[in-house]
PDB file of C-alpha atoms and ligand atoms in Angstrom:
ATOM      1  CA  UNK A1047      71.096 119.698 121.566  1.00 55.00           C
ATOM      2  CA  UNK A1048      68.850 116.897 122.718  1.00 59.00           C
ATOM      3  CA  UNK A1049      68.165 115.973 119.197  1.00 72.00           C
ATOM      4  CA  UNK A1050      71.959 115.853 118.293  1.00 82.00           C
ATOM      5  CA  UNK A1051      72.431 113.739 121.567  1.00 85.00           C
ATOM      6  CA  UNK A1052      69.538 111.322 120.313  1.00 88.00           C
ATOM      7  CA  UNK A1053      71.037 111.148 117.040  1.00 87.00           C
ATOM      8  CA  UNK A1054      74.538 110.326 118.237  1.00 88.00           C
ATOM      9  CA  UNK A1055      73.051 107.511 120.301  1.00 91.00           C
ATOM     10  CA  UNK A1056      71.027 106.290 117.442  1.00 91.00           C
ATOM     11  CA  UNK A1057      74.142 106.345 115.201  1.00 90.00           C
ATOM     12  CA  UNK A1058      76.178 104.366 117.681  1.00 92.00           C
ATOM     13  CA  UNK A1059      73.426 101.653 117.999  1.00 91.00           C
ATOM     14  CA  UNK A1060      73.409 101.430 114.145  1.00 92.00           C
ATOM     15  CA  UNK A1061      77.200 101.077 114.137  1.00 92.00           C
ATOM     16  CA  UNK A1062      77.134  98.413 116.693  1.00 92.00           C
ATOM     17  CA  UNK A1063      75.153  96.132 114.514  1.00 94.00           C
ATOM     18  CA  UNK A1064      76.964  93.142 113.026  1.00 95.00           C
ATOM     19  CA  UNK A1065      78.415  93.862 109.539  1.00 96.00           C
ATOM     20  CA  UNK A1066      76.581  91.186 107.321  1.00 97.00           C
ATOM     21  CA  UNK A1067      79.173  88.679 106.095  1.00 96.00           C
ATOM     22  CA  UNK A1068      77.816  88.895 102.424  1.00 97.00           C
ATOM     23  CA  UNK A1069      78.779  92.630 102.505  1.00 97.00           C
ATOM     24  CA  UNK A1070      82.455  91.725 102.716  1.00 97.00           C
ATOM     25  CA  UNK A1071      82.096  90.062  99.369  1.00 97.00           C
ATOM     26  CA  UNK A1072      80.548  93.089  97.885  1.00 97.00           C
ATOM     27  CA  UNK A1073      83.467  95.316  99.184  1.00 97.00           C
ATOM     28  CA  UNK A1074      85.944  92.915  97.736  1.00 96.00           C
ATOM     29  CA  UNK A1075      84.258  92.850  94.397  1.00 96.00           C
ATOM     30  CA  UNK A1076      83.080  96.446  94.035  1.00 97.00           C
ATOM     31  CA  UNK A1077      85.224  98.753  96.266  1.00 97.00           C
ATOM     32  CA  UNK A1078      88.800  97.826  95.536  1.00 94.00           C
ATOM     33  CA  UNK A1079      90.060 100.664  97.703  1.00 94.00           C
ATOM     34  CA  UNK A1080      89.146  98.731 100.793  1.00 95.00           C
ATOM     35  CA  UNK A1081      92.167  96.439 100.302  1.00 94.00           C
ATOM     36  CA  UNK A1082      94.337  99.345 101.126  1.00 93.00           C
ATOM     37  CA  UNK A1083      92.947  99.888 104.562  1.00 95.00           C
ATOM     38  CA  UNK A1084      94.431  98.623 107.722  1.00 94.00           C
ATOM     39  CA  UNK A1085      92.445  96.645 110.196  1.00 95.00           C
ATOM     40  CA  UNK A1086      91.353  99.664 112.407  1.00 94.00           C
ATOM     41  CA  UNK A1087      90.348 101.790 109.417  1.00 95.00           C
ATOM     42  CA  UNK A1088      88.367  98.816 107.913  1.00 96.00           C
ATOM     43  CA  UNK A1089      86.506  98.409 111.285  1.00 96.00           C
ATOM     44  CA  UNK A1090      85.655 102.196 111.269  1.00 95.00           C
ATOM     45  CA  UNK A1091      84.608 101.931 107.608  1.00 97.00           C
ATOM     46  CA  UNK A1092      82.163  99.134 108.479  1.00 97.00           C
ATOM     47  CA  UNK A1093      80.528 101.061 111.277  1.00 96.00           C
ATOM     48  CA  UNK A1094      80.247 104.088 109.099  1.00 96.00           C
ATOM     49  CA  UNK A1095      78.531 102.034 106.309  1.00 97.00           C
ATOM     50  CA  UNK A1096      76.057 100.664 108.882  1.00 97.00           C
ATOM     51  CA  UNK A1097      75.239 104.232 110.063  1.00 96.00           C
ATOM     52  CA  UNK A1098      75.023 105.579 106.539  1.00 96.00           C
ATOM     53  CA  UNK A1099      72.669 102.889 105.303  1.00 97.00           C
ATOM     54  CA  UNK A1100      70.565 103.215 108.528  1.00 96.00           C
ATOM     55  CA  UNK A1101      70.094 106.817 108.032  1.00 94.00           C
ATOM     56  CA  UNK A1102      69.834 107.686 104.223  1.00 96.00           C
ATOM     57  CA  UNK A1103      67.198 106.766 101.819  1.00 96.00           C
ATOM     58  CA  UNK A1104      67.969 105.244  98.611  1.00 97.00           C
ATOM     59  CA  UNK A1105      65.715 105.568  95.517  1.00 95.00           C
ATOM     60  CA  UNK A1106      66.130 103.719  92.252  1.00 96.00           C
ATOM     61  CA  UNK A1107      65.208 105.910  89.191  1.00 93.00           C
ATOM     62  CA  UNK A1108      64.347 104.879  85.770  1.00 92.00           C
ATOM     63  CA  UNK A1109      64.046 101.264  86.767  1.00 95.00           C
ATOM     64  CA  UNK A1110      67.216 101.056  88.753  1.00 96.00           C
ATOM     65  CA  UNK A1111      66.847  98.391  91.428  1.00 97.00           C
ATOM     66  CA  UNK A1112      68.116  99.137  94.930  1.00 98.00           C
ATOM     67  CA  UNK A1113      69.929  96.067  96.101  1.00 98.00           C
ATOM     68  CA  UNK A1114      72.476  95.574  99.058  1.00 97.00           C
ATOM     69  CA  UNK A1115      75.140  95.710  96.364  1.00 97.00           C
ATOM     70  CA  UNK A1116      74.074  99.170  95.230  1.00 98.00           C
ATOM     71  CA  UNK A1117      73.711 100.445  98.798  1.00 98.00           C
ATOM     72  CA  UNK A1118      77.001  98.990 100.123  1.00 98.00           C
ATOM     73  CA  UNK A1119      79.050 100.080  97.148  1.00 98.00           C
ATOM     74  CA  UNK A1120      77.982 103.607  97.451  1.00 98.00           C
ATOM     75  CA  UNK A1121      78.176 103.894 101.234  1.00 98.00           C
ATOM     76  CA  UNK A1122      81.545 102.248 101.285  1.00 97.00           C
ATOM     77  CA  UNK A1123      83.159 104.789  98.579  1.00 97.00           C
ATOM     78  CA  UNK A1124      81.543 107.626 100.598  1.00 96.00           C
ATOM     79  CA  UNK A1125      82.865 106.167 103.955  1.00 97.00           C
ATOM     80  CA  UNK A1126      86.506 105.949 102.624  1.00 95.00           C
ATOM     81  CA  UNK A1127      86.677 109.624 101.933  1.00 92.00           C
ATOM     82  CA  UNK A1128      85.310 110.629 105.334  1.00 94.00           C
ATOM     83  CA  UNK A1129      87.751 108.394 107.334  1.00 94.00           C
ATOM     84  CA  UNK A1130      89.768 111.601 108.264  1.00 92.00           C
ATOM     85  CA  UNK A1131      86.565 113.303 109.677  1.00 89.00           C
ATOM     86  CA  UNK A1132      85.588 111.601 112.883  1.00 84.00           C
ATOM     87  CA  UNK A1133      81.831 111.925 113.328  1.00 85.00           C
ATOM     88  CA  UNK A1134      81.104 113.220 109.948  1.00 89.00           C
ATOM     89  CA  UNK A1135      77.927 111.706 108.575  1.00 89.00           C
ATOM     90  CA  UNK A1136      76.751 114.346 105.855  1.00 91.00           C
ATOM     91  CA  UNK A1137      73.835 115.550 108.047  1.00 89.00           C
ATOM     92  CA  UNK A1138      72.383 117.536 105.188  1.00 87.00           C
ATOM     93  CA  UNK A1139      72.240 114.383 102.862  1.00 92.00           C
ATOM     94  CA  UNK A1140      68.863 112.606 103.117  1.00 92.00           C
ATOM     95  CA  UNK A1141      68.575 110.680 100.036  1.00 94.00           C
ATOM     96  CA  UNK A1142      70.624 109.090  97.291  1.00 95.00           C
ATOM     97  CA  UNK A1143      69.026 108.609  93.905  1.00 94.00           C
ATOM     98  CA  UNK A1144      70.492 106.038  91.623  1.00 95.00           C
ATOM     99  CA  UNK A1145      70.140 105.785  87.960  1.00 94.00           C
ATOM    100  CA  UNK A1146      70.837 102.746  85.713  1.00 94.00           C
ATOM    101  CA  UNK A1147      73.291 105.084  83.594  1.00 87.00           C
ATOM    102  CA  UNK A1148      73.981 108.519  82.747  1.00 81.00           C
ATOM    103  CA  UNK A1149      70.979 110.860  83.181  1.00 74.00           C
ATOM    104  CA  UNK A1150      70.057 113.925  81.098  1.00 75.00           C
ATOM    105  CA  UNK A1151      69.666 117.237  82.823  1.00 74.00           C
ATOM    106  CA  UNK A1152      67.940 120.060  80.839  1.00 76.00           C
ATOM    107  CA  UNK A1153      70.295 123.013  80.137  1.00 78.00           C
ATOM    108  CA  UNK A1154      69.712 126.246  78.491  1.00 83.00           C
ATOM    109  CA  UNK A1155      71.659 129.494  77.558  1.00 84.00           C
ATOM    110  CA  UNK A1156      70.560 132.837  76.256  1.00 86.00           C
ATOM    111  CA  UNK A1157      71.343 133.337  72.562  1.00 86.00           C
ATOM    112  CA  UNK A1158      72.981 136.754  71.333  1.00 83.00           C
ATOM    113  CA  UNK A1159      70.137 137.466  68.998  1.00 82.00           C
ATOM    114  CA  UNK A1160      67.553 136.785  71.669  1.00 85.00           C
ATOM    115  CA  UNK A1161      65.842 133.454  72.548  1.00 86.00           C
ATOM    116  CA  UNK A1162      67.380 130.498  74.196  1.00 86.00           C
ATOM    117  CA  UNK A1163      69.524 127.448  73.225  1.00 84.00           C
ATOM    118  CA  UNK A1164      68.164 124.422  75.050  1.00 84.00           C
ATOM    119  CA  UNK A1165      69.845 121.125  75.331  1.00 77.00           C
ATOM    120  CA  UNK A1166      70.121 117.946  77.532  1.00 75.00           C
ATOM    121  CA  UNK A1167      73.454 117.272  79.135  1.00 73.00           C
ATOM    122  CA  UNK A1168      74.389 113.717  80.178  1.00 70.00           C
ATOM    123  CA  UNK A1169      75.544 113.549  83.780  1.00 71.00           C
ATOM    124  CA  UNK A1170      77.106 110.879  85.976  1.00 71.00           C
ATOM    125  CA  UNK A1171      76.345 112.554  89.397  1.00 74.00           C
ATOM    126  CA  UNK A1172      75.159 115.566  91.037  1.00 73.00           C
ATOM    127  CA  UNK A1173      74.868 116.960  94.591  1.00 73.00           C
ATOM    128  CA  UNK A1174      71.968 119.148  95.625  1.00 71.00           C
ATOM    129  CA  UNK A1175      72.387 121.520  98.754  1.00 68.00           C
ATOM    130  CA  UNK A1176      68.757 120.408  99.398  1.00 67.00           C
ATOM    131  CA  UNK A1177      69.744 117.026 100.653  1.00 86.00           C
ATOM    132  CA  UNK A1178      70.130 114.666  97.680  1.00 89.00           C
ATOM    133  CA  UNK A1179      72.893 113.103  95.769  1.00 92.00           C
ATOM    134  CA  UNK A1180      72.310 111.672  92.352  1.00 92.00           C
ATOM    135  CA  UNK A1181      74.465 108.820  91.018  1.00 94.00           C
ATOM    136  CA  UNK A1182      74.808 106.686  87.856  1.00 94.00           C
ATOM    137  CA  UNK A1183      75.185 103.159  88.910  1.00 96.00           C
ATOM    138  CA  UNK A1184      77.806 102.236  86.167  1.00 95.00           C
ATOM    139  CA  UNK A1185      79.729 105.411  87.253  1.00 94.00           C
ATOM    140  CA  UNK A1186      79.677 104.072  90.832  1.00 96.00           C
ATOM    141  CA  UNK A1187      81.008 100.598  89.825  1.00 96.00           C
ATOM    142  CA  UNK A1188      83.724 102.057  87.556  1.00 95.00           C
ATOM    143  CA  UNK A1189      84.939 104.229  90.398  1.00 95.00           C
ATOM    144  CA  UNK A1190      84.805 101.348  92.927  1.00 96.00           C
ATOM    145  CA  UNK A1191      86.679  99.021  90.588  1.00 95.00           C
ATOM    146  CA  UNK A1192      89.433 101.805  89.713  1.00 92.00           C
ATOM    147  CA  UNK A1193      88.502 101.417  86.106  1.00 89.00           C
ATOM    148  CA  UNK A1194      88.037 105.020  85.401  1.00 82.00           C
ATOM    149  CA  UNK A1195      91.591 106.323  85.966  1.00 86.00           C
ATOM    150  CA  UNK A1196      91.627 109.151  88.621  1.00 90.00           C
ATOM    151  CA  UNK A1197      87.707 109.562  88.206  1.00 91.00           C
ATOM    152  CA  UNK A1198      85.153 108.595  90.734  1.00 93.00           C
ATOM    153  CA  UNK A1199      81.687 109.880  90.746  1.00 94.00           C
ATOM    154  CA  UNK A1200      81.057 109.074  94.428  1.00 95.00           C
ATOM    155  CA  UNK A1201      84.162 110.832  95.568  1.00 95.00           C
ATOM    156  CA  UNK A1202      83.303 113.742  93.445  1.00 94.00           C
ATOM    157  CA  UNK A1203      79.860 114.231  94.834  1.00 93.00           C
ATOM    158  CA  UNK A1204      81.259 113.646  98.478  1.00 94.00           C
ATOM    159  CA  UNK A1205      83.756 116.374  97.861  1.00 95.00           C
ATOM    160  CA  UNK A1206      80.856 118.740  97.148  1.00 92.00           C
ATOM    161  CA  UNK A1207      79.251 117.575 100.394  1.00 91.00           C
ATOM    162  CA  UNK A1208      82.494 118.281 102.355  1.00 92.00           C
ATOM    163  CA  UNK A1209      82.822 121.719 100.537  1.00 92.00           C
ATOM    164  CA  UNK A1210      79.116 122.392 101.642  1.00 89.00           C
ATOM    165  CA  UNK A1211      79.917 121.884 105.259  1.00 88.00           C
ATOM    166  CA  UNK A1212      80.793 125.633 105.652  1.00 85.00           C
ATOM    167  CA  UNK A1213      77.574 126.708 104.053  1.00 84.00           C
ATOM    168  CA  UNK A1214      78.233 126.792 100.203  1.00 84.00           C
ATOM    169  CA  UNK A1215      79.767 124.851  97.542  1.00 87.00           C
ATOM    170  CA  UNK A1216      82.604 127.206  96.482  1.00 90.00           C
ATOM    171  CA  UNK A1217      85.690 125.044  96.353  1.00 91.00           C
ATOM    172  CA  UNK A1218      86.739 125.888  99.958  1.00 89.00           C
ATOM    173  CA  UNK A1219      86.313 123.013 102.296  1.00 90.00           C
ATOM    174  CA  UNK A1220      86.481 123.694 106.118  1.00 86.00           C
ATOM    175  CA  UNK A1221      90.127 123.833 106.836  1.00 84.00           C
ATOM    176  CA  UNK A1222      90.841 125.228 110.305  1.00 76.00           C
ATOM    177  CA  UNK A1223      90.651 128.678 111.656  1.00 77.00           C
ATOM    178  CA  UNK A1224      90.494 131.833 109.514  1.00 77.00           C
ATOM    179  CA  UNK A1225      94.244 132.552 108.980  1.00 80.00           C
ATOM    180  CA  UNK A1226      94.933 128.972 107.974  1.00 84.00           C
ATOM    181  CA  UNK A1227      91.896 129.025 105.797  1.00 88.00           C
ATOM    182  CA  UNK A1228      92.984 132.243 103.987  1.00 90.00           C
ATOM    183  CA  UNK A1229      96.493 130.659 103.348  1.00 93.00           C
ATOM    184  CA  UNK A1230      94.800 127.459 101.995  1.00 94.00           C
ATOM    185  CA  UNK A1231      92.527 129.371  99.829  1.00 93.00           C
ATOM    186  CA  UNK A1232      95.478 131.388  98.278  1.00 95.00           C
ATOM    187  CA  UNK A1233      97.608 128.291  97.683  1.00 96.00           C
ATOM    188  CA  UNK A1234      94.756 126.493  96.193  1.00 96.00           C
ATOM    189  CA  UNK A1235      93.979 129.308  93.778  1.00 96.00           C
ATOM    190  CA  UNK A1236      97.620 129.056  92.592  1.00 97.00           C
ATOM    191  CA  UNK A1237      97.277 125.272  92.064  1.00 97.00           C
ATOM    192  CA  UNK A1238      94.125 126.003  89.966  1.00 97.00           C
ATOM    193  CA  UNK A1239      95.811 128.707  87.933  1.00 97.00           C
ATOM    194  CA  UNK A1240      98.730 126.302  87.244  1.00 97.00           C
ATOM    195  CA  UNK A1241      96.244 123.717  86.039  1.00 97.00           C
ATOM    196  CA  UNK A1242      94.547 126.182  83.725  1.00 97.00           C
ATOM    197  CA  UNK A1243      97.840 127.268  82.441  1.00 97.00           C
ATOM    198  CA  UNK A1244      98.886 123.681  81.638  1.00 96.00           C
ATOM    199  CA  UNK A1245      95.560 123.071  79.734  1.00 96.00           C
ATOM    200  CA  UNK A1246      96.151 126.231  77.719  1.00 96.00           C
ATOM    201  CA  UNK A1247      99.644 125.009  76.926  1.00 96.00           C
ATOM    202  CA  UNK A1248      98.431 121.662  76.034  1.00 95.00           C
ATOM    203  CA  UNK A1249     100.566 119.970  78.700  1.00 95.00           C
ATOM    204  CA  UNK A1250      99.441 116.703  80.420  1.00 94.00           C
ATOM    205  CA  UNK A1251      97.575 117.177  83.567  1.00 95.00           C
ATOM    206  CA  UNK A1252      96.663 114.760  86.551  1.00 95.00           C
ATOM    207  CA  UNK A1253      92.999 115.023  85.931  1.00 95.00           C
ATOM    208  CA  UNK A1254      90.686 116.161  83.004  1.00 92.00           C
ATOM    209  CA  UNK A1255      89.481 119.690  82.008  1.00 93.00           C
ATOM    210  CA  UNK A1256      86.103 119.355  83.861  1.00 92.00           C
ATOM    211  CA  UNK A1257      88.065 120.642  86.732  1.00 95.00           C
ATOM    212  CA  UNK A1258      88.323 124.046  85.023  1.00 95.00           C
ATOM    213  CA  UNK A1259      84.613 124.632  85.233  1.00 93.00           C
ATOM    214  CA  UNK A1260      84.781 126.412  88.620  1.00 94.00           C
ATOM    215  CA  UNK A1261      86.627 126.344  91.906  1.00 95.00           C
ATOM    216  CA  UNK A1262      84.124 123.874  93.276  1.00 95.00           C
ATOM    217  CA  UNK A1263      84.658 121.431  90.410  1.00 95.00           C
ATOM    218  CA  UNK A1264      88.474 121.909  90.636  1.00 97.00           C
ATOM    219  CA  UNK A1265      88.140 120.787  94.335  1.00 97.00           C
ATOM    220  CA  UNK A1266      85.850 117.922  93.434  1.00 96.00           C
ATOM    221  CA  UNK A1267      87.970 116.584  90.449  1.00 97.00           C
ATOM    222  CA  UNK A1268      91.334 116.989  92.135  1.00 97.00           C
ATOM    223  CA  UNK A1269      89.927 115.112  95.246  1.00 97.00           C
ATOM    224  CA  UNK A1270      88.847 112.327  92.896  1.00 96.00           C
ATOM    225  CA  UNK A1271      92.572 111.912  91.827  1.00 97.00           C
ATOM    226  CA  UNK A1272      93.900 112.494  95.342  1.00 97.00           C
ATOM    227  CA  UNK A1273      91.921 109.259  96.567  1.00 96.00           C
ATOM    228  CA  UNK A1274      91.857 107.081  93.257  1.00 95.00           C
ATOM    229  CA  UNK A1275      95.560 107.696  92.159  1.00 94.00           C
ATOM    230  CA  UNK A1276      97.514 109.826  94.710  1.00 95.00           C
ATOM    231  CA  UNK A1277     100.832 109.065  93.213  1.00 96.00           C
ATOM    232  CA  UNK A1278      99.691 110.669  89.931  1.00 95.00           C
ATOM    233  CA  UNK A1279      98.550 113.651  91.782  1.00 97.00           C
ATOM    234  CA  UNK A1280     101.896 114.049  93.615  1.00 97.00           C
ATOM    235  CA  UNK A1281     103.876 113.615  90.427  1.00 96.00           C
ATOM    236  CA  UNK A1282     101.875 116.476  88.736  1.00 96.00           C
ATOM    237  CA  UNK A1283     101.438 118.826  91.613  1.00 97.00           C
ATOM    238  CA  UNK A1284     102.870 118.123  95.008  1.00 97.00           C
ATOM    239  CA  UNK A1285     101.548 121.364  96.489  1.00 97.00           C
ATOM    240  CA  UNK A1286      97.969 120.578  95.517  1.00 98.00           C
ATOM    241  CA  UNK A1287      98.271 116.972  97.126  1.00 98.00           C
ATOM    242  CA  UNK A1288      99.393 118.642 100.297  1.00 97.00           C
ATOM    243  CA  UNK A1289      96.434 121.021 100.392  1.00 97.00           C
ATOM    244  CA  UNK A1290      94.146 118.091  99.710  1.00 97.00           C
ATOM    245  CA  UNK A1291      95.755 116.037 102.481  1.00 96.00           C
ATOM    246  CA  UNK A1292      95.017 119.061 104.780  1.00 94.00           C
ATOM    247  CA  UNK A1293      91.535 119.375 103.661  1.00 94.00           C
ATOM    248  CA  UNK A1294      90.713 115.584 103.780  1.00 95.00           C
ATOM    249  CA  UNK A1295      92.948 114.757 106.787  1.00 94.00           C
ATOM    250  CA  UNK A1296      94.216 111.835 105.072  1.00 94.00           C
ATOM    251  CA  UNK A1297      97.348 110.718 103.258  1.00 96.00           C
ATOM    252  CA  UNK A1298      96.141 108.168 100.622  1.00 95.00           C
ATOM    253  CA  UNK A1299      99.768 107.853  98.921  1.00 95.00           C
ATOM    254  CA  UNK A1300     100.985 106.334 102.254  1.00 94.00           C
ATOM    255  CA  UNK A1301      98.664 103.440 101.848  1.00 91.00           C
ATOM    256  CA  UNK A1302      98.142 103.122  98.068  1.00 89.00           C
ATOM    257  CA  UNK A1303     100.813 101.063  96.395  1.00 86.00           C
ATOM    258  CA  UNK A1304     102.365 103.216  93.563  1.00 82.00           C
ATOM    259  CA  UNK A1305     102.267 100.273  91.118  1.00 63.00           C
ATOM    260  CA  UNK A1306      98.661  99.415  91.540  1.00 48.00           C
ATOM    261  CA  UNK A1307      97.575 102.985  91.328  1.00 45.00           C
ATOM    262  CA  UNK A1308      99.279 103.551  87.757  1.00 46.00           C
ATOM    263  CA  UNK A1309      98.117 102.743  84.337  1.00 44.00           C
ATOM    264  CA  UNK A1310      94.533 102.092  84.967  1.00 42.00           C
TER     265      UNK A1310
HETATM  266 ZN1   ZN B 818      80.659 118.536  90.476  1.00 83.91          ZN
END
């Protein structure tokens, strides 16, 4: 109790610091979504960035330099998606590891005849329940500049963090009391089944097939599209948009101009 009070006080002090003028330029260049916010939202985002950067440790891996540009671009994209959650600061997250490109993760699977098949899989980002987030810097830039269609690695990893708030990364974020939650879960499962059917039928989908990996990945990839290209998601699955609106407590399609979100 005392600890959380102290932490809240410390956070307020961090948020009260002046937002460095040079950071506005970083936001304008690297986090295009900020242009869609109104004055009050922008102010809240600035405070959130100051708090996030005051609390989380950034580590450059494989020679990646950690500059203000790197820190602010990541914090701003994370802050944008948490605007609907007053007081959410990803308490479990302690460090952000940044790579200068995709990084390779060792994978293995047992073979039928015995033995193991081992390979390395390239990844853009990853979230560990133990308190770290791993990001590829080019992936962060592509998401912030809206150059990767509906994809954004920072939003993806933040979706896993929001999903984790109720204890596990299972594709079910905290959405109100139990009855509402059960209803949400069932409707979300319907959307997932529709998406998988569309893939099977070879029909166009709002986002790519990585979403079919698991319920958690479906939530994360759909959330990327929800924020990066909300009109596209509405066109493909209005019900899914509504469920994500409930989960994220935001309505991005109300502020993102339809034209600028298309065709990237
Ligand atoms: Zn994921």
